[in-house]
Amino acid sequence: MPIEPQSDAHVLKSRLEWGEPAFTILDVRDRSTYNDGHIMGAMAMPIEDLVDRASSSLEKSRDIYVYGAGDEQTSQAVNLLRSAGFEHVSELKGGLAAWKAIGGPTELEHHHHHH
């Protein structure tokens, strides 16, 4: 089943909970925003480096869920990936806020941890 061009946070959360391995989550916001908290397991690929980094590290056939600072940045990133030849790319609607709203797991970069 190809993934939808746009995905609801619930769809992604259920895939994570089922432990489906064959997908990647990309955070295209700037690095410092990513460091302040992101979806568990998401890779940081700021939009200006996105195509270069994705092309060198991800298979074109992989399922990729993308979120940015807002829906506009998210759809821009998805369009960049599609034109670079990635076929299975989905916009995560609502991004991190929608993810947090349904209790999806997030993580911080380790050097920000204060105990």
C-alpha positions as CSV (number, residue, x, y, z in Angstrom):
1,M,0.0,0.0,0.0
2,P,1.5,3.4,-1.0
3,I,1.3,5.9,1.8
4,E,-1.1,8.8,1.5
5,P,0.2,12.2,0.2
6,Q,-0.9,13.6,3.6
7,S,-1.0,11.7,6.8
8,D,-2.7,12.2,10.1
9,A,-0.6,12.0,13.2
10,H,-2.7,9.0,14.3
11,V,-1.6,7.0,11.2
12,L,2.1,7.6,12.0
13,K,1.7,6.8,15.7
14,S,0.0,3.5,14.9
15,R,2.8,2.6,12.6
16,L,5.4,3.4,15.2
17,E,3.5,1.3,17.8
18,W,3.3,-1.7,15.5
19,G,7.0,-1.4,15.1
20,E,6.9,-1.1,11.3
21,P,10.5,-0.7,10.3
22,A,10.3,0.5,6.7
23,F,9.7,4.2,7.1
24,T,11.6,7.3,8.0
25,I,10.5,10.5,9.7
26,L,12.2,13.8,8.6
27,D,12.1,17.0,10.6
28,V,12.9,19.8,8.1
29,R,12.9,22.6,10.7
30,D,16.1,24.3,11.6
31,R,18.5,22.4,13.7
32,S,18.1,24.4,17.0
33,T,14.3,23.9,16.8
34,Y,14.8,20.2,16.2
35,N,17.1,20.1,19.2
36,D,14.4,21.6,21.4
37,G,12.2,18.6,20.8
38,H,11.1,16.4,17.9
39,I,9.2,13.3,17.1
40,M,10.9,10.2,18.5
41,G,13.3,8.8,15.9
42,A,12.9,11.7,13.5
43,M,16.0,12.7,11.5
44,A,17.1,16.3,11.3
45,M,17.2,17.4,7.7
46,P,16.8,21.2,7.6
47,I,15.1,22.3,4.4
48,E,18.1,23.9,2.8
49,D,20.1,20.7,3.1
50,L,17.1,18.4,2.6
51,V,17.6,17.1,-0.9
52,D,21.4,16.5,-0.6
53,R,21.1,14.7,2.6
54,A,18.1,12.6,1.8
55,S,19.5,11.6,-1.6
56,S,22.7,10.4,0.0
57,S,21.2,8.6,2.9
58,L,17.7,7.3,2.0
59,E,16.4,5.0,-0.7
60,K,14.0,6.5,-3.2
61,S,11.4,3.8,-2.5
62,R,11.3,4.3,1.2
63,D,8.2,5.6,3.0
64,I,9.0,9.0,4.3
65,Y,6.9,11.2,6.6
66,V,7.9,14.8,6.7
67,Y,7.0,17.7,9.0
68,G,8.3,21.3,9.3
69,A,7.5,24.4,11.3
70,G,4.1,24.7,9.6
71,D,2.1,23.1,6.9
72,E,3.6,25.4,4.3
73,Q,7.1,24.4,5.1
74,T,6.1,20.8,5.2
75,S,4.5,20.8,1.8
76,Q,7.5,22.7,0.3
77,A,9.8,20.0,1.7
78,V,7.6,17.2,0.3
79,N,7.6,18.8,-3.1
80,L,11.4,19.1,-3.0
81,L,11.7,15.4,-2.2
82,R,9.2,14.4,-4.9
83,S,11.0,16.3,-7.5
84,A,14.2,14.6,-6.4
85,G,12.7,11.3,-7.2
86,F,11.3,10.1,-3.8
87,E,8.0,8.4,-4.6
88,H,6.5,7.7,-1.2
89,V,6.5,10.9,0.7
90,S,3.8,12.1,3.0
91,E,3.1,15.4,4.8
92,L,2.5,14.9,8.5
93,K,-0.5,17.2,8.9
94,G,-0.2,19.5,11.9
95,G,3.4,18.6,12.5
96,L,4.9,18.3,16.0
97,A,1.9,20.1,17.6
98,A,-0.6,17.5,16.3
99,W,1.8,14.7,17.3
100,K,2.1,16.0,20.9
101,A,-1.7,16.5,21.0
102,I,-2.3,12.8,20.6
103,G,0.5,11.9,23.1
104,G,3.0,10.8,20.5
105,P,6.5,10.2,21.9
106,T,9.1,13.0,21.5
107,E,12.7,13.3,22.4
108,L,15.3,16.1,23.0
109,E,18.8,16.1,21.9
110,H,20.9,14.6,24.7
111,H,23.0,17.6,25.4
112,H,19.9,19.6,26.4
113,H,18.9,17.2,29.2
114,H,18.9,18.7,32.6
115,H,18.3,16.3,35.5
